[in-house]
Amino acid sequence: VWVYWSRDPARFDPLKKAVVMDGTTNRWAHGAIGMPAVVKVGERLALLYDAVPGGGRGHLPRSIGLAWIRLPLRPPF
């Protein structure tokens, strides 16, 4: 799961991105991770995602994960 940043949402550079969640930042899923959604809860963002437990890259079985991101976000520009 990547995040992109830009000062203008109509024009952005696809190279300006950062990893939010992948197999190295997740304790239980090291393969397929997807379908992210974020919800603001107080002063944090809740990142909900689905993933295959272990190193699997298939579509099933999938589990739901939750990660917390501190606010405010600070893009590196």
Short mmCIF file of N, CA, C and O in Angstrom, two decimals, residues 1-72:
data_model
loop_
_atom_site.label_atom_id
_atom_site.label_comp_id
_atom_site.label_asym_id
_atom_site.label_seq_id
_atom_site.Cartn_x
_atom_site.Cartn_y
_atom_site.Cartn_z
N VAL A 1 0.86 -1.16 0.00
CA VAL A 1 0.00 0.00 0.00
C VAL A 1 0.91 1.22 0.00
O VAL A 1 1.75 1.37 0.87
N TRP A 2 0.71 2.09 -0.98
CA TRP A 2 1.52 3.29 -1.11
C TRP A 2 0.66 4.53 -0.85
O TRP A 2 -0.54 4.51 -1.01
N VAL A 3 1.32 5.62 -0.52
CA VAL A 3 0.68 6.93 -0.44
C VAL A 3 1.46 7.85 -1.38
O VAL A 3 2.68 7.75 -1.50
N TYR A 4 0.72 8.70 -2.09
CA TYR A 4 1.32 9.69 -2.98
C TYR A 4 1.06 11.07 -2.40
O TYR A 4 0.06 11.29 -1.74
N TRP A 5 1.95 12.03 -2.67
CA TRP A 5 1.72 13.40 -2.20
C TRP A 5 1.97 14.39 -3.32
O TRP A 5 2.77 14.16 -4.22
N SER A 6 1.22 15.50 -3.23
CA SER A 6 1.33 16.58 -4.20
C SER A 6 0.66 17.82 -3.60
O SER A 6 -0.28 17.72 -2.83
N ARG A 7 1.15 18.97 -3.99
CA ARG A 7 0.50 20.22 -3.57
C ARG A 7 -0.75 20.48 -4.41
O ARG A 7 -1.63 21.21 -4.00
N ASP A 8 -0.84 19.88 -5.59
CA ASP A 8 -1.97 20.04 -6.50
C ASP A 8 -2.55 18.66 -6.80
O ASP A 8 -1.92 17.86 -7.49
N PRO A 9 -3.76 18.34 -6.30
CA PRO A 9 -4.30 17.00 -6.52
C PRO A 9 -4.61 16.68 -7.98
O PRO A 9 -4.77 15.52 -8.34
N ALA A 10 -4.67 17.69 -8.85
CA ALA A 10 -4.91 17.46 -10.27
C ALA A 10 -3.62 17.12 -11.02
O ALA A 10 -3.68 16.63 -12.15
N ARG A 11 -2.45 17.38 -10.40
CA ARG A 11 -1.16 17.10 -11.03
C ARG A 11 -0.22 16.55 -9.97
O ARG A 11 0.02 17.20 -8.96
N PHE A 12 0.30 15.37 -10.20
CA PHE A 12 1.24 14.80 -9.25
C PHE A 12 2.32 14.02 -9.96
O PHE A 12 2.16 13.60 -11.11
N ASP A 13 3.43 13.84 -9.28
CA ASP A 13 4.57 13.09 -9.80
C ASP A 13 4.48 11.67 -9.24
O ASP A 13 4.53 11.48 -8.03
N PRO A 14 4.34 10.65 -10.09
CA PRO A 14 4.21 9.28 -9.59
C PRO A 14 5.43 8.78 -8.83
O PRO A 14 5.35 7.79 -8.12
N LEU A 15 6.55 9.49 -8.90
CA LEU A 15 7.74 9.10 -8.14
C LEU A 15 7.68 9.59 -6.69
O LEU A 15 8.45 9.13 -5.85
N LYS A 16 6.77 10.51 -6.39
CA LYS A 16 6.64 11.03 -5.02
C LYS A 16 5.66 10.14 -4.26
O LYS A 16 4.46 10.44 -4.16
N LYS A 17 6.17 9.03 -3.77
CA LYS A 17 5.34 8.06 -3.07
C LYS A 17 6.13 7.46 -1.92
O LYS A 17 7.36 7.54 -1.89
N ALA A 18 5.41 6.89 -0.98
CA ALA A 18 6.03 6.22 0.16
C ALA A 18 5.24 4.97 0.49
O ALA A 18 4.03 4.92 0.25
N VAL A 19 5.90 3.99 1.05
CA VAL A 19 5.24 2.76 1.49
C VAL A 19 4.55 3.01 2.82
O VAL A 19 5.15 3.53 3.75
N VAL A 20 3.28 2.66 2.90
CA VAL A 20 2.53 2.76 4.15
C VAL A 20 2.47 1.39 4.81
O VAL A 20 2.64 1.24 6.01
N MET A 21 2.21 0.35 4.01
CA MET A 21 2.08 -1.01 4.55
C MET A 21 2.60 -1.98 3.49
O MET A 21 2.22 -1.89 2.33
N ASP A 22 3.50 -2.87 3.91
CA ASP A 22 3.96 -3.95 3.03
C ASP A 22 4.42 -5.11 3.90
O ASP A 22 4.23 -5.10 5.12
N GLY A 23 5.00 -6.10 3.28
CA GLY A 23 5.44 -7.29 4.01
C GLY A 23 6.52 -7.04 5.04
O GLY A 23 6.70 -7.84 5.96
N THR A 24 7.22 -5.91 4.95
CA THR A 24 8.26 -5.61 5.94
C THR A 24 7.73 -4.80 7.12
O THR A 24 8.36 -4.75 8.16
N THR A 25 6.56 -4.16 6.96
CA THR A 25 6.00 -3.35 8.04
C THR A 25 4.83 -4.05 8.73
O THR A 25 4.23 -3.49 9.64
N ASN A 26 4.51 -5.26 8.32
CA ASN A 26 3.38 -6.00 8.85
C ASN A 26 3.88 -7.23 9.58
O ASN A 26 4.73 -7.96 9.07
N ARG A 27 3.37 -7.50 10.77
CA ARG A 27 3.84 -8.64 11.57
C ARG A 27 3.31 -9.97 11.09
O ARG A 27 3.96 -10.99 11.25
N TRP A 28 2.11 -10.02 10.51
CA TRP A 28 1.49 -11.31 10.22
C TRP A 28 1.27 -11.58 8.74
O TRP A 28 1.03 -12.71 8.34
N ALA A 29 1.34 -10.57 7.89
CA ALA A 29 1.15 -10.77 6.45
C ALA A 29 2.39 -10.27 5.72
O ALA A 29 2.77 -9.12 5.85
N HIS A 30 3.00 -11.15 4.95
CA HIS A 30 4.23 -10.79 4.25
C HIS A 30 4.10 -10.96 2.74
O HIS A 30 5.08 -10.86 2.03
N GLY A 31 2.88 -11.24 2.28
CA GLY A 31 2.64 -11.43 0.86
C GLY A 31 1.69 -10.39 0.32
O GLY A 31 1.98 -9.21 0.30
N ALA A 32 0.49 -10.85 -0.07
CA ALA A 32 -0.50 -9.96 -0.68
C ALA A 32 -1.20 -9.11 0.38
O ALA A 32 -1.80 -9.63 1.31
N ILE A 33 -1.12 -7.79 0.22
CA ILE A 33 -1.79 -6.83 1.11
C ILE A 33 -2.52 -5.84 0.21
O ILE A 33 -1.95 -5.34 -0.75
N GLY A 34 -3.78 -5.57 0.52
CA GLY A 34 -4.52 -4.66 -0.35
C GLY A 34 -5.76 -4.09 0.28
O GLY A 34 -5.98 -4.20 1.49
N MET A 35 -6.60 -3.50 -0.56
CA MET A 35 -7.88 -2.91 -0.23
C MET A 35 -7.83 -1.97 0.97
O MET A 35 -8.58 -2.11 1.93
N PRO A 36 -6.91 -0.98 0.97
CA PRO A 36 -6.79 -0.09 2.13
C PRO A 36 -7.94 0.91 2.20
O PRO A 36 -8.50 1.32 1.20
N ALA A 37 -8.25 1.29 3.43
CA ALA A 37 -9.21 2.36 3.70
C ALA A 37 -8.73 3.06 4.97
O ALA A 37 -8.15 2.41 5.85
N VAL A 38 -8.93 4.36 5.05
CA VAL A 38 -8.54 5.10 6.25
C VAL A 38 -9.74 5.82 6.83
O VAL A 38 -10.62 6.29 6.11
N VAL A 39 -9.76 5.90 8.17
CA VAL A 39 -10.79 6.60 8.91
C VAL A 39 -10.09 7.39 10.00
O VAL A 39 -9.25 6.83 10.72
N LYS A 40 -10.43 8.68 10.13
CA LYS A 40 -9.84 9.49 11.21
C LYS A 40 -10.55 9.15 12.52
O LYS A 40 -11.77 9.19 12.61
N VAL A 41 -9.75 8.82 13.54
CA VAL A 41 -10.27 8.51 14.87
C VAL A 41 -9.47 9.37 15.84
O VAL A 41 -8.30 9.09 16.10
N GLY A 42 -10.08 10.44 16.33
CA GLY A 42 -9.36 11.35 17.21
C GLY A 42 -8.20 12.00 16.48
O GLY A 42 -8.38 12.60 15.42
N GLU A 43 -7.00 11.84 17.01
CA GLU A 43 -5.79 12.42 16.41
C GLU A 43 -4.97 11.39 15.63
O GLU A 43 -3.77 11.57 15.43
N ARG A 44 -5.62 10.29 15.20
CA ARG A 44 -4.92 9.24 14.43
C ARG A 44 -5.77 8.84 13.24
O ARG A 44 -6.96 9.11 13.18
N LEU A 45 -5.11 8.17 12.28
CA LEU A 45 -5.81 7.52 11.19
C LEU A 45 -5.80 6.02 11.45
O LEU A 45 -4.76 5.44 11.78
N ALA A 46 -6.95 5.39 11.29
CA ALA A 46 -7.03 3.94 11.34
C ALA A 46 -6.92 3.45 9.90
O ALA A 46 -7.70 3.87 9.04
N LEU A 47 -5.91 2.63 9.60
CA LEU A 47 -5.72 2.05 8.28
C LEU A 47 -6.24 0.62 8.34
O LEU A 47 -5.70 -0.22 9.05
N LEU A 48 -7.34 0.37 7.62
CA LEU A 48 -7.92 -0.97 7.52
C LEU A 48 -7.49 -1.57 6.19
O LEU A 48 -7.49 -0.87 5.17
N TYR A 49 -7.14 -2.83 6.18
CA TYR A 49 -6.66 -3.47 4.96
C TYR A 49 -6.96 -4.96 5.04
O TYR A 49 -7.27 -5.49 6.10
N ASP A 50 -6.90 -5.63 3.89
CA ASP A 50 -7.02 -7.08 3.90
C ASP A 50 -5.70 -7.68 3.44
O ASP A 50 -4.92 -7.04 2.74
N ALA A 51 -5.41 -8.89 3.91
CA ALA A 51 -4.13 -9.51 3.58
C ALA A 51 -4.22 -11.02 3.73
O ALA A 51 -5.10 -11.55 4.40
N VAL A 52 -3.28 -11.69 3.08
CA VAL A 52 -3.14 -13.13 3.21
C VAL A 52 -2.17 -13.39 4.34
O VAL A 52 -1.04 -12.87 4.31
N PRO A 53 -2.56 -14.17 5.36
CA PRO A 53 -1.62 -14.48 6.44
C PRO A 53 -0.37 -15.19 5.91
O PRO A 53 -0.43 -15.94 4.93
N GLY A 54 0.76 -14.93 6.54
CA GLY A 54 2.02 -15.55 6.13
C GLY A 54 2.54 -14.90 4.86
O GLY A 54 2.38 -13.72 4.63
N GLY A 55 3.14 -15.71 4.01
CA GLY A 55 3.74 -15.20 2.78
C GLY A 55 2.91 -15.42 1.54
O GLY A 55 3.39 -15.22 0.44
N GLY A 56 1.65 -15.82 1.72
CA GLY A 56 0.80 -16.12 0.57
C GLY A 56 0.55 -14.93 -0.32
O GLY A 56 0.51 -13.79 0.12
N ARG A 57 0.37 -15.22 -1.60
CA ARG A 57 0.09 -14.17 -2.58
C ARG A 57 -1.23 -14.40 -3.30
O ARG A 57 -1.56 -13.72 -4.24
N GLY A 58 -2.00 -15.38 -2.85
CA GLY A 58 -3.28 -15.69 -3.48
C GLY A 58 -4.39 -14.79 -3.00
O GLY A 58 -4.18 -13.83 -2.26
N HIS A 59 -5.60 -15.11 -3.44
CA HIS A 59 -6.76 -14.30 -3.08
C HIS A 59 -7.47 -14.79 -1.82
O HIS A 59 -8.21 -14.04 -1.21
N LEU A 60 -7.29 -16.05 -1.45
CA LEU A 60 -7.95 -16.60 -0.27
C LEU A 60 -6.97 -17.45 0.49
O LEU A 60 -6.06 -18.03 -0.08
N PRO A 61 -7.08 -17.62 1.78
CA PRO A 61 -7.96 -16.90 2.69
C PRO A 61 -7.39 -15.51 2.98
O PRO A 61 -6.18 -15.33 3.03
N ARG A 62 -8.25 -14.54 3.18
CA ARG A 62 -7.85 -13.17 3.50
C ARG A 62 -8.31 -12.85 4.93
O ARG A 62 -9.35 -13.31 5.36
N SER A 63 -7.54 -12.05 5.61
CA SER A 63 -7.90 -11.57 6.94
C SER A 63 -7.91 -10.04 6.91
O SER A 63 -7.31 -9.43 6.03
N ILE A 64 -8.57 -9.44 7.88
CA ILE A 64 -8.65 -7.98 7.96
C ILE A 64 -7.64 -7.49 8.99
O ILE A 64 -7.52 -8.06 10.07
N GLY A 65 -6.88 -6.46 8.64
CA GLY A 65 -5.89 -5.89 9.54
C GLY A 65 -6.21 -4.45 9.89
O GLY A 65 -6.97 -3.78 9.18
N LEU A 66 -5.64 -3.98 10.98
CA LEU A 66 -5.81 -2.60 11.43
C LEU A 66 -4.44 -2.07 11.85
O LEU A 66 -3.73 -2.72 12.62
N ALA A 67 -4.08 -0.91 11.33
CA ALA A 67 -2.84 -0.23 11.73
C ALA A 67 -3.20 1.21 12.07
O ALA A 67 -4.15 1.78 11.52
N TRP A 68 -2.46 1.80 12.98
CA TRP A 68 -2.69 3.19 13.41
C TRP A 68 -1.57 4.08 12.89
O TRP A 68 -0.41 3.73 12.98
N ILE A 69 -1.94 5.26 12.37
CA ILE A 69 -0.99 6.23 11.85
C ILE A 69 -1.20 7.54 12.60
O ILE A 69 -2.33 8.04 12.68
N ARG A 70 -0.13 8.07 13.17
CA ARG A 70 -0.22 9.34 13.91
C ARG A 70 -0.45 10.51 12.97
O ARG A 70 0.08 10.54 11.87
N LEU A 71 -1.22 11.46 13.42
CA LEU A 71 -1.44 12.70 12.70
C LEU A 71 -0.72 13.83 13.42
O LEU A 71 -0.52 13.76 14.62
N PRO A 72 -0.34 14.88 12.72
CA PRO A 72 -0.55 15.12 11.31
C PRO A 72 0.46 14.36 10.46
O PRO A 72 1.56 14.07 10.89
#
